[in-house]
PDB file of C-alpha atoms in Angstrom:
ATOM      1  CA  MET A1352      -3.051  -0.525  -5.940  1.00 42.00           C
ATOM      2  CA  SER A1353      -4.289   1.866  -3.306  1.00 45.00           C
ATOM      3  CA  ILE A1354      -7.892   2.328  -2.394  1.00 47.00           C
ATOM      4  CA  LEU A1355      -9.553   4.445   0.248  1.00 54.00           C
ATOM      5  CA  ARG A1356     -13.287   4.630   0.536  1.00 53.00           C
ATOM      6  CA  ARG A1357     -16.112   5.182   2.953  1.00 51.00           C
ATOM      7  CA  LEU A1358     -18.362   2.151   2.893  1.00 49.00           C
ATOM      8  CA  ALA A1359     -21.908   2.973   1.884  1.00 45.00           C
ATOM      9  CA  PRO A1360     -24.543   0.691   0.309  1.00 38.00           C
ATOM     10  CA  ASN A1361     -25.494   0.819  -3.371  1.00 37.00           C
ATOM     11  CA  HIS A1362     -22.954   3.448  -4.419  1.00 34.00           C
ATOM     12  CA  LEU A1363     -21.499   1.886  -7.555  1.00 26.00           C
ATOM     13  CA  THR A1364     -22.873   1.779 -11.067  1.00 29.00           C
ATOM     14  CA  THR A1365     -21.573   0.372 -14.330  1.00 31.00           C
ATOM     15  CA  HIS A1366     -21.025   3.931 -15.548  1.00 34.00           C
ATOM     16  CA  LEU A1367     -18.820   4.699 -12.542  1.00 31.00           C
ATOM     17  CA  ARG A1368     -16.688   1.611 -13.161  1.00 40.00           C
ATOM     18  CA  HIS A1369     -16.206   2.612 -16.803  1.00 42.00           C
ATOM     19  CA  HIS A1370     -15.386   6.155 -15.730  1.00 42.00           C
ATOM     20  CA  HIS A1371     -12.618   4.920 -13.443  1.00 42.00           C
ATOM     21  CA  ARG A1372     -11.228   2.641 -16.148  1.00 45.00           C
ATOM     22  CA  ARG A1373     -10.914   5.636 -18.446  1.00 46.00           C
ATOM     23  CA  ARG A1374      -9.149   7.604 -15.719  1.00 45.00           C
ATOM     24  CA  LEU A1375      -6.738   4.755 -15.112  1.00 43.00           C
ATOM     25  CA  ALA A1376      -5.924   4.567 -18.837  1.00 45.00           C
ATOM     26  CA  THR A1377      -5.277   8.317 -18.893  1.00 42.00           C
ATOM     27  CA  ALA A1378      -2.974   8.040 -15.867  1.00 41.00           C
ATOM     28  CA  ALA A1379      -1.071   5.182 -17.481  1.00 43.00           C
ATOM     29  CA  ALA A1380      -0.597   7.223 -20.658  1.00 43.00           C
ATOM     30  CA  ALA A1381       0.756  10.106 -18.599  1.00 41.00           C
ATOM     31  CA  VAL A1382       3.357   7.817 -17.068  1.00 43.00           C
ATOM     32  CA  ARG A1383       4.435   6.550 -20.501  1.00 44.00           C
ATOM     33  CA  GLN A1384       4.961  10.155 -21.571  1.00 45.00           C
ATOM     34  CA  ASP A1385       7.028  10.830 -18.453  1.00 51.00           C
ATOM     35  CA  THR A1386       8.921  14.126 -18.331  1.00 60.00           C
ATOM     36  CA  SER A1387      10.157  13.716 -14.754  1.00 72.00           C
ATOM     37  CA  ILE A1388      13.175  15.572 -13.468  1.00 89.00           C
ATOM     38  CA  TRP A1389      15.632  12.993 -12.142  1.00 95.00           C
ATOM     39  CA  THR A1390      17.663  13.489  -8.977  1.00 97.00           C
ATOM     40  CA  GLN A1391      20.710  11.403  -8.121  1.00 97.00           C
ATOM     41  CA  ALA A1392      20.796   9.982  -4.593  1.00 97.00           C
ATOM     42  CA  PRO A1393      22.934   7.326  -2.847  1.00 98.00           C
ATOM     43  CA  LEU A1394      21.686   4.203  -1.119  1.00 98.00           C
ATOM     44  CA  CYS A1395      22.267   4.437   2.634  1.00 97.00           C
ATOM     45  CA  GLU A1396      20.874   1.009   3.519  1.00 97.00           C
ATOM     46  CA  ILE A1397      19.775  -2.164   1.769  1.00 96.00           C
ATOM     47  CA  GLU A1398      19.064  -5.380   3.628  1.00 96.00           C
ATOM     48  CA  PRO A1399      16.616  -8.316   3.584  1.00 96.00           C
ATOM     49  CA  ALA A1400      13.192  -7.508   5.055  1.00 97.00           C
ATOM     50  CA  ALA A1401      11.583 -10.915   4.411  1.00 96.00           C
ATOM     51  CA  GLU A1402      11.917 -13.705   1.869  1.00 95.00           C
ATOM     52  CA  SER A1403      12.303 -12.024  -1.583  1.00 93.00           C
ATOM     53  CA  LEU A1404      11.703  -8.603  -0.011  1.00 96.00           C
ATOM     54  CA  PHE A1405      14.318  -5.954   0.683  1.00 97.00           C
ATOM     55  CA  HIS A1406      14.348  -2.866   2.874  1.00 98.00           C
ATOM     56  CA  VAL A1407      15.888  -0.035   0.853  1.00 98.00           C
ATOM     57  CA  SER A1408      16.766   3.375   2.256  1.00 98.00           C
ATOM     58  CA  ILE A1409      17.909   6.209  -0.019  1.00 98.00           C
ATOM     59  CA  ASP A1410      19.626   9.379   1.192  1.00 98.00           C
ATOM     60  CA  VAL A1411      17.762  12.505   0.015  1.00 97.00           C
ATOM     61  CA  SER A1412      19.286  14.900   2.561  1.00 97.00           C
ATOM     62  CA  ASP A1413      20.985  16.880  -0.221  1.00 96.00           C
ATOM     63  CA  SER A1414      17.752  17.168  -2.227  1.00 96.00           C
ATOM     64  CA  PRO A1415      15.246  19.194  -0.157  1.00 96.00           C
ATOM     65  CA  ASP A1416      12.821  19.653  -3.067  1.00 95.00           C
ATOM     66  CA  LEU A1417      12.686  15.910  -3.605  1.00 97.00           C
ATOM     67  CA  ALA A1418      12.170  15.251   0.109  1.00 97.00           C
ATOM     68  CA  ALA A1419       9.418  17.876   0.281  1.00 96.00           C
ATOM     69  CA  SER A1420       7.519  16.299  -2.632  1.00 96.00           C
ATOM     70  CA  HIS A1421       6.345  13.472  -0.350  1.00 97.00           C
ATOM     71  CA  THR A1422       3.324  15.005   1.351  1.00 96.00           C
ATOM     72  CA  ARG A1423       0.872  12.124   1.838  1.00 94.00           C
ATOM     73  CA  ALA A1424       1.028   8.411   2.654  1.00 94.00           C
ATOM     74  CA  GLY A1425       0.321   6.286  -0.412  1.00 92.00           C
ATOM     75  CA  GLN A1426       2.403   8.334  -2.839  1.00 94.00           C
ATOM     76  CA  TYR A1427       5.005   6.710  -5.075  1.00 94.00           C
ATOM     77  CA  LEU A1428       7.963   7.681  -7.220  1.00 95.00           C
ATOM     78  CA  GLN A1429      10.006   6.383 -10.127  1.00 96.00           C
ATOM     79  CA  LEU A1430      13.490   4.979  -9.601  1.00 96.00           C
ATOM     80  CA  ARG A1431      16.227   4.258 -12.145  1.00 96.00           C
ATOM     81  CA  VAL A1432      19.414   2.264 -11.566  1.00 95.00           C
ATOM     82  CA  PRO A1433      22.710   2.934 -13.414  1.00 90.00           C
ATOM     83  CA  ASP A1434      22.789   2.033 -17.124  1.00 89.00           C
ATOM     84  CA  VAL A1435      19.089   1.040 -17.176  1.00 91.00           C
ATOM     85  CA  GLU A1436      16.648   3.475 -18.748  1.00 85.00           C
ATOM     86  CA  LYS A1437      13.423   1.732 -17.706  1.00 90.00           C
ATOM     87  CA  PRO A1438      12.326   2.974 -14.274  1.00 93.00           C
ATOM     88  CA  SER A1439      10.646   1.065 -11.481  1.00 93.00           C
ATOM     89  CA  PHE A1440       7.578   2.501  -9.747  1.00 93.00           C
ATOM     90  CA  LEU A1441       7.886   2.200  -5.973  1.00 95.00           C
ATOM     91  CA  ALA A1442       5.477   3.082  -3.186  1.00 94.00           C
ATOM     92  CA  ILE A1443       7.194   5.077  -0.440  1.00 97.00           C
ATOM     93  CA  ALA A1444       7.128   3.050   2.777  1.00 97.00           C
ATOM     94  CA  SER A1445       8.303   5.757   5.173  1.00 98.00           C
ATOM     95  CA  PRO A1446       5.836   8.403   6.424  1.00 97.00           C
ATOM     96  CA  PRO A1447       5.998  11.887   4.849  1.00 96.00           C
ATOM     97  CA  SER A1448       7.676  13.388   7.917  1.00 95.00           C
ATOM     98  CA  TYR A1449      10.561  10.900   7.714  1.00 96.00           C
ATOM     99  CA  ALA A1450      12.396  12.615   4.850  1.00 94.00           C
ATOM    100  CA  ALA A1451      12.455  15.929   6.707  1.00 90.00           C
ATOM    101  CA  GLU A1452      13.505  14.314  10.004  1.00 95.00           C
ATOM    102  CA  LYS A1453      15.939  11.649   8.761  1.00 96.00           C
ATOM    103  CA  GLY A1454      16.844  12.842   5.260  1.00 96.00           C
ATOM    104  CA  ALA A1455      15.822   9.569   3.587  1.00 98.00           C
ATOM    105  CA  PHE A1456      13.077   7.723   1.736  1.00 98.00           C
ATOM    106  CA  GLU A1457      12.439   4.094   2.661  1.00 98.00           C
ATOM    107  CA  PHE A1458      10.984   1.391   0.417  1.00 97.00           C
ATOM    108  CA  LEU A1459       9.980  -2.257   0.585  1.00 97.00           C
ATOM    109  CA  VAL A1460      11.096  -3.808  -2.693  1.00 96.00           C
ATOM    110  CA  LYS A1461      10.282  -7.233  -4.075  1.00 93.00           C
ATOM    111  CA  SER A1462      13.113  -8.723  -6.103  1.00 92.00           C
ATOM    112  CA  ILE A1463      11.539 -10.073  -9.311  1.00 90.00           C
ATOM    113  CA  ALA A1464      13.807 -11.804 -11.824  1.00 90.00           C
ATOM    114  CA  GLY A1465      14.630  -9.637 -14.832  1.00 89.00           C
ATOM    115  CA  SER A1466      13.178  -6.451 -13.365  1.00 91.00           C
ATOM    116  CA  THR A1467      14.657  -3.101 -12.406  1.00 92.00           C
ATOM    117  CA  ALA A1468      13.693  -3.971  -8.840  1.00 93.00           C
ATOM    118  CA  GLU A1469      15.980  -7.018  -8.966  1.00 93.00           C
ATOM    119  CA  LEU A1470      18.872  -4.808 -10.090  1.00 95.00           C
ATOM    120  CA  LEU A1471      18.113  -2.358  -7.295  1.00 96.00           C
ATOM    121  CA  CYS A1472      18.140  -5.146  -4.690  1.00 95.00           C
ATOM    122  CA  GLY A1473      21.581  -6.175  -5.974  1.00 94.00           C
ATOM    123  CA  LEU A1474      23.162  -2.772  -5.296  1.00 96.00           C
ATOM    124  CA  LYS A1475      25.087  -1.876  -2.161  1.00 95.00           C
ATOM    125  CA  LYS A1476      25.381   1.028   0.255  1.00 96.00           C
ATOM    126  CA  GLY A1477      26.793   4.103  -1.470  1.00 97.00           C
ATOM    127  CA  ASP A1478      25.636   3.161  -4.970  1.00 97.00           C
ATOM    128  CA  VAL A1479      23.809   6.005  -6.698  1.00 97.00           C
ATOM    129  CA  VAL A1480      20.309   5.756  -8.203  1.00 97.00           C
ATOM    130  CA  GLU A1481      18.010   8.335  -9.795  1.00 97.00           C
ATOM    131  CA  LEU A1482      14.650   9.327  -8.340  1.00 97.00           C
ATOM    132  CA  SER A1483      11.716  11.313  -9.652  1.00 97.00           C
ATOM    133  CA  GLN A1484       9.670  13.457  -7.307  1.00 96.00           C
ATOM    134  CA  ALA A1485       6.842  11.791  -5.390  1.00 96.00           C
ATOM    135  CA  SER A1486       3.606  11.506  -7.370  1.00 93.00           C
ATOM    136  CA  GLY A1487       0.004  10.502  -6.893  1.00 91.00           C
ATOM    137  CA  ARG A1488      -2.786  11.642  -4.595  1.00 89.00           C
ATOM    138  CA  GLY A1489      -1.978   9.027  -1.990  1.00 90.00           C
ATOM    139  CA  PHE A1490      -4.535   7.933   0.585  1.00 89.00           C
ATOM    140  CA  GLU A1491      -7.179  10.623   0.941  1.00 87.00           C
ATOM    141  CA  ILE A1492      -7.691  10.187   4.657  1.00 87.00           C
ATOM    142  CA  ASP A1493      -9.901  13.263   4.884  1.00 87.00           C
ATOM    143  CA  GLN A1494     -12.656  11.073   3.418  1.00 85.00           C
ATOM    144  CA  ILE A1495     -12.869   9.201   6.714  1.00 86.00           C
ATOM    145  CA  GLU A1496     -12.484  12.148   9.053  1.00 88.00           C
ATOM    146  CA  PRO A1497     -13.352  13.091  11.732  1.00 92.00           C
ATOM    147  CA  ALA A1498     -12.512   9.943  13.674  1.00 93.00           C
ATOM    148  CA  GLU A1499     -15.726  10.019  15.710  1.00 92.00           C
ATOM    149  CA  LYS A1500     -17.809   9.947  12.524  1.00 90.00           C
ATOM    150  CA  TYR A1501     -15.860   7.002  11.068  1.00 89.00           C
ATOM    151  CA  PRO A1502     -14.941   4.914  14.113  1.00 91.00           C
ATOM    152  CA  ILE A1503     -14.212   1.746  12.081  1.00 88.00           C
ATOM    153  CA  VAL A1504     -11.350   1.557   9.574  1.00 89.00           C
ATOM    154  CA  LEU A1505     -10.503  -1.701   7.800  1.00 87.00           C
ATOM    155  CA  ILE A1506      -7.082  -1.993   6.149  1.00 90.00           C
ATOM    156  CA  PHE A1507      -6.228  -4.799   3.719  1.00 89.00           C
ATOM    157  CA  ALA A1508      -2.731  -5.482   2.375  1.00 91.00           C
ATOM    158  CA  THR A1509      -0.943  -8.413   0.756  1.00 91.00           C
ATOM    159  CA  GLY A1510       2.751  -9.053   0.161  1.00 90.00           C
ATOM    160  CA  SER A1511       4.759  -5.947  -0.702  1.00 91.00           C
ATOM    161  CA  GLY A1512       1.484  -3.998  -0.699  1.00 91.00           C
ATOM    162  CA  ILE A1513       2.191  -3.414   2.993  1.00 95.00           C
ATOM    163  CA  SER A1514       4.694  -0.747   1.921  1.00 94.00           C
ATOM    164  CA  PRO A1515       2.344   2.264   1.527  1.00 94.00           C
ATOM    165  CA  ILE A1516       0.230   0.910   4.400  1.00 95.00           C
ATOM    166  CA  ARG A1517       3.249   1.268   6.678  1.00 97.00           C
ATOM    167  CA  SER A1518       3.494   4.904   5.556  1.00 96.00           C
ATOM    168  CA  LEU A1519      -0.194   5.391   6.365  1.00 95.00           C
ATOM    169  CA  ILE A1520      -0.025   3.834   9.828  1.00 96.00           C
ATOM    170  CA  GLU A1521       3.167   5.607  10.840  1.00 97.00           C
ATOM    171  CA  SER A1522       1.998   8.998   9.550  1.00 95.00           C
ATOM    172  CA  GLY A1523      -1.028   8.701  11.844  1.00 92.00           C
ATOM    173  CA  PHE A1524      -4.750   8.917  11.117  1.00 91.00           C
ATOM    174  CA  SER A1525      -6.175   9.067  14.654  1.00 93.00           C
ATOM    175  CA  ALA A1526      -6.347   5.277  14.984  1.00 95.00           C
ATOM    176  CA  ASP A1527      -6.246   5.568  18.772  1.00 95.00           C
ATOM    177  CA  LYS A1528      -9.397   7.724  18.661  1.00 95.00           C
ATOM    178  CA  ARG A1529     -11.380   5.155  16.672  1.00 95.00           C
ATOM    179  CA  SER A1530     -13.173   2.161  18.170  1.00 93.00           C
ATOM    180  CA  ASP A1531     -12.001  -0.461  15.672  1.00 91.00           C
ATOM    181  CA  VAL A1532      -9.020  -0.209  13.305  1.00 94.00           C
ATOM    182  CA  ARG A1533      -7.973  -3.562  11.812  1.00 93.00           C
ATOM    183  CA  LEU A1534      -5.144  -4.433   9.435  1.00 95.00           C
ATOM    184  CA  TYR A1535      -5.665  -7.709   7.564  1.00 93.00           C
ATOM    185  CA  TYR A1536      -2.156  -8.442   6.318  1.00 95.00           C
ATOM    186  CA  GLY A1537      -1.746 -11.397   3.975  1.00 94.00           C
ATOM    187  CA  ALA A1538       1.375 -13.300   2.957  1.00 94.00           C
ATOM    188  CA  ARG A1539       2.196 -16.813   1.800  1.00 94.00           C
ATOM    189  CA  ASN A1540       3.889 -17.622   5.108  1.00 95.00           C
ATOM    190  CA  LEU A1541       5.604 -15.835   7.988  1.00 95.00           C
ATOM    191  CA  LYS A1542       8.955 -15.842   6.165  1.00 95.00           C
ATOM    192  CA  ARG A1543       7.360 -13.628   3.498  1.00 95.00           C
ATOM    193  CA  MET A1544       5.742 -11.225   5.953  1.00 97.00           C
ATOM    194  CA  ALA A1545       7.716  -7.990   6.307  1.00 97.00           C
ATOM    195  CA  TYR A1546       7.612  -5.498   9.184  1.00 98.00           C
ATOM    196  CA  GLN A1547       6.798  -8.016  11.903  1.00 97.00           C
ATOM    197  CA  ASP A1548       9.208  -6.056  14.101  1.00 97.00           C
ATOM    198  CA  ARG A1549       6.866  -3.064  13.779  1.00 98.00           C
ATOM    199  CA  PHE A1550       3.658  -4.838  14.786  1.00 98.00           C
ATOM    200  CA  LYS A1551       3.977  -3.931  18.465  1.00 97.00           C
ATOM    201  CA  ASP A1552       4.360  -0.226  17.688  1.00 97.00           C
ATOM    202  CA  TRP A1553       1.475  -0.309  15.212  1.00 98.00           C
ATOM    203  CA  GLU A1554      -0.793  -1.944  17.773  1.00 97.00           C
ATOM    204  CA  SER A1555       0.207   0.607  20.406  1.00 97.00           C
ATOM    205  CA  SER A1556      -0.961   3.307  17.976  1.00 97.00           C
ATOM    206  CA  GLY A1557      -4.427   1.716  17.859  1.00 97.00           C
ATOM    207  CA  VAL A1558      -4.179  -0.682  14.885  1.00 98.00           C
ATOM    208  CA  LYS A1559      -5.083  -4.329  15.512  1.00 96.00           C
ATOM    209  CA  ILE A1560      -2.946  -6.622  13.340  1.00 97.00           C
ATOM    210  CA  VAL A1561      -4.596  -9.711  11.810  1.00 96.00           C
ATOM    211  CA  PRO A1562      -1.935 -11.778   9.969  1.00 96.00           C
ATOM    212  CA  VAL A1563      -3.409 -14.061   7.288  1.00 95.00           C
ATOM    213  CA  LEU A1564      -1.283 -16.808   5.703  1.00 96.00           C
ATOM    214  CA  SER A1565      -2.288 -18.453   2.424  1.00 93.00           C
ATOM    215  CA  GLN A1566       0.157 -21.367   2.775  1.00 93.00           C
ATOM    216  CA  PRO A1567       0.909 -21.739   6.510  1.00 92.00           C
ATOM    217  CA  ASP A1568       2.810 -24.583   8.067  1.00 87.00           C
ATOM    218  CA  GLY A1569       1.173 -27.026  10.449  1.00 85.00           C
ATOM    219  CA  ARG A1570       2.062 -24.963  13.523  1.00 91.00           C
ATOM    220  CA  TRP A1571       0.112 -21.874  12.439  1.00 93.00           C
ATOM    221  CA  THR A1572      -3.007 -21.245  14.559  1.00 93.00           C
ATOM    222  CA  GLY A1573      -4.008 -17.861  13.177  1.00 92.00           C
ATOM    223  CA  GLU A1574      -6.089 -16.891  10.135  1.00 93.00           C
ATOM    224  CA  SER A1575      -5.382 -18.727   6.899  1.00 91.00           C
ATOM    225  CA  GLY A1576      -6.475 -18.306   3.286  1.00 91.00           C
ATOM    226  CA  TYR A1577      -6.968 -14.827   1.840  1.00 86.00           C
ATOM    227  CA  VAL A1578      -7.509 -11.515   3.606  1.00 86.00           C
ATOM    228  CA  GLN A1579     -10.948 -10.911   2.118  1.00 80.00           C
ATOM    229  CA  ALA A1580     -12.071 -14.338   3.335  1.00 83.00           C
ATOM    230  CA  ALA A1581     -10.701 -13.700   6.825  1.00 85.00           C
ATOM    231  CA  PHE A1582     -12.643 -10.452   7.001  1.00 82.00           C
ATOM    232  CA  ALA A1583     -15.823 -12.064   5.642  1.00 78.00           C
ATOM    233  CA  LYS A1584     -15.592 -14.660   8.390  1.00 80.00           C
ATOM    234  CA  ALA A1585     -15.095 -12.053  11.103  1.00 75.00           C
ATOM    235  CA  LYS A1586     -17.755  -9.568   9.883  1.00 64.00           C
ATOM    236  CA  GLN A1587     -18.441  -7.475  13.015  1.00 63.00           C
ATOM    237  CA  ILE A1588     -19.360  -4.297  11.158  1.00 60.00           C
ATOM    238  CA  TYR A1589     -22.372  -2.601  12.649  1.00 59.00           C
ATOM    239  CA  SER A1590     -22.470   0.688  10.755  1.00 69.00           C
ATOM    240  CA  PRO A1591     -21.514   0.631   7.055  1.00 70.00           C
ATOM    241  CA  THR A1592     -21.779   4.416   6.736  1.00 76.00           C
ATOM    242  CA  GLY A1593     -19.357   4.851   9.651  1.00 83.00           C
ATOM    243  CA  THR A1594     -16.730   2.527   8.200  1.00 83.00           C
ATOM    244  CA  GLY A1595     -13.733   3.298   6.000  1.00 84.00           C
ATOM    245  CA  ALA A1596     -11.647   0.828   3.975  1.00 84.00           C
ATOM    246  CA  VAL A1597      -8.058   1.041   2.716  1.00 86.00           C
ATOM    247  CA  LEU A1598      -6.798  -1.613   0.279  1.00 83.00           C
ATOM    248  CA  CYS A1599      -3.431  -2.316  -1.282  1.00 82.00           C
ATOM    249  CA  GLY A1600      -2.724  -5.652  -2.909  1.00 66.00           C
ATOM    250  CA  GLN A1601      -4.112  -8.103  -5.411  1.00 60.00           C
ATOM    251  CA  LYS A1602      -6.832  -7.256  -7.903  1.00 57.00           C
ATOM    252  CA  GLN A1603      -8.948 -10.119  -6.523  1.00 54.00           C
ATOM    253  CA  MET A1604      -9.327  -8.193  -3.269  1.00 51.00           C
ATOM    254  CA  THR A1605     -11.298  -5.438  -4.978  1.00 50.00           C
ATOM    255  CA  GLU A1606     -13.337  -7.889  -7.019  1.00 50.00           C
ATOM    256  CA  SER A1607     -14.606  -9.599  -3.865  1.00 47.00           C
ATOM    257  CA  LYS A1608     -18.022  -8.541  -2.687  1.00 46.00           C
ATOM    258  CA  THR A1609     -18.711  -7.629   0.927  1.00 48.00           C
ATOM    259  CA  VAL A1610     -22.160  -7.828   2.477  1.00 43.00           C
ATOM    260  CA  VAL A1611     -22.975  -5.557   5.417  1.00 42.00           C
ATOM    261  CA  HIS A1612     -26.470  -5.490   6.912  1.00 40.00           C
ATOM    262  CA  GLY A1613     -27.796  -7.258   3.821  1.00 44.00           C
ATOM    263  CA  GLU A1614     -26.281  -4.706   1.427  1.00 43.00           C
ATOM    264  CA  GLU A1615     -23.613  -5.662  -1.121  1.00 42.00           C
ATOM    265  CA  ILE A1616     -20.656  -3.289  -1.127  1.00 39.00           C
ATOM    266  CA  ASP A1617     -17.956  -2.924  -3.765  1.00 39.00           C
ATOM    267  CA  TRP A1618     -14.685  -0.980  -3.819  1.00 39.00           C
ATOM    268  CA  VAL A1619     -13.630   2.068  -5.828  1.00 33.00           C
ATOM    269  CA  GLU A1620     -10.150   2.123  -7.388  1.00 33.00           C
ATOM    270  CA  TRP A1621      -8.047   5.256  -7.476  1.00 31.00           C
ATOM    271  CA  PRO A1622      -5.672   6.136 -10.367  1.00 29.00           C
ATOM    272  CA  GLU A1623      -2.635   5.231  -8.236  1.00 34.00           C
ATOM    273  CA  ARG A1624      -3.215   1.681  -9.455  1.00 31.00           C
ATOM    274  CA  VAL A1625      -0.765   2.569 -12.235  1.00 27.00           C
ATOM    275  CA  CYS A1626       2.118   2.641  -9.742  1.00 29.00           C
ATOM    276  CA  SER A1627       2.557  -1.105  -9.358  1.00 30.00           C
ATOM    277  CA  TYR A1628       0.822  -1.565  -6.015  1.00 33.00           C
ATOM    278  CA  GLU A1629      -1.079  -4.419  -7.652  1.00 34.00           C
ATOM    279  CA  LEU A1630       0.647  -7.715  -6.894  1.00 34.00           C
ATOM    280  CA  LYS A1631       0.913 -10.849  -8.945  1.00 34.00           C
ATOM    281  CA  GLU A1632      -0.487 -14.194  -7.886  1.00 34.00           C
ATOM    282  CA  GLN A1633       2.989 -15.571  -7.106  1.00 34.00           C
ATOM    283  CA  ASP A1634       3.494 -12.830  -4.520  1.00 38.00           C
ATOM    284  CA  TYR A1635       0.779 -14.211  -2.299  1.00 34.00           C
TER     285      TYR A1635
END
């Protein structure tokens, strides 16, 4: 699930929620009636990224049209493995410029028993898969531009939902020109938290990392529980209309209410929810 929204008080109505549900149903129907053109591409890397999570890199250097279809962080594509017709929907973890520069797409894949993703994680370098072109609107960062008008950006991600968030951070959205950019990144424990090796680079780009563990061991001294609770405890938002929020993770995150300056704020869901960004309870 990907969500990007300026925070502003009293902006949701029941009608708007119903409108978005209808749009989501339409998007889901479009996926079921898929007429994608499939492109074969070999795996160039597959290795563990965290417990139950795998880093997967796919060579698209011989498919310039496919590489060029990734234009915005938050997009996704469909992937099929040999002899399995049912595709898996995967958020692209690498930034849009990566395919042009390195000739590859990168993904963070959770291996779930009985799924296409599990079969993918069992392949090896050189094995060939099929990819559709990148789809979806992605994160509409222009909604929180220019940086001086929206100096605060809050990013929430859980489990494998960090995948499109990595693409967002590494594609750049003027984080270093904003006064407060925070990533609340939730996982069950540190063994399940991917991309820890990238935290230093992300922070140097202007993003403060706030790890949140739901089941930490006794040595953990950081935030614990759920990301929405960690944010609610911190608060520190002084201008709701100058704040943007990006979410990717569990449905419960968007159902949580946030109160800023006495005003209750909700979140708006974009149609990309159909692409399996939403995580299950066991992932977190």
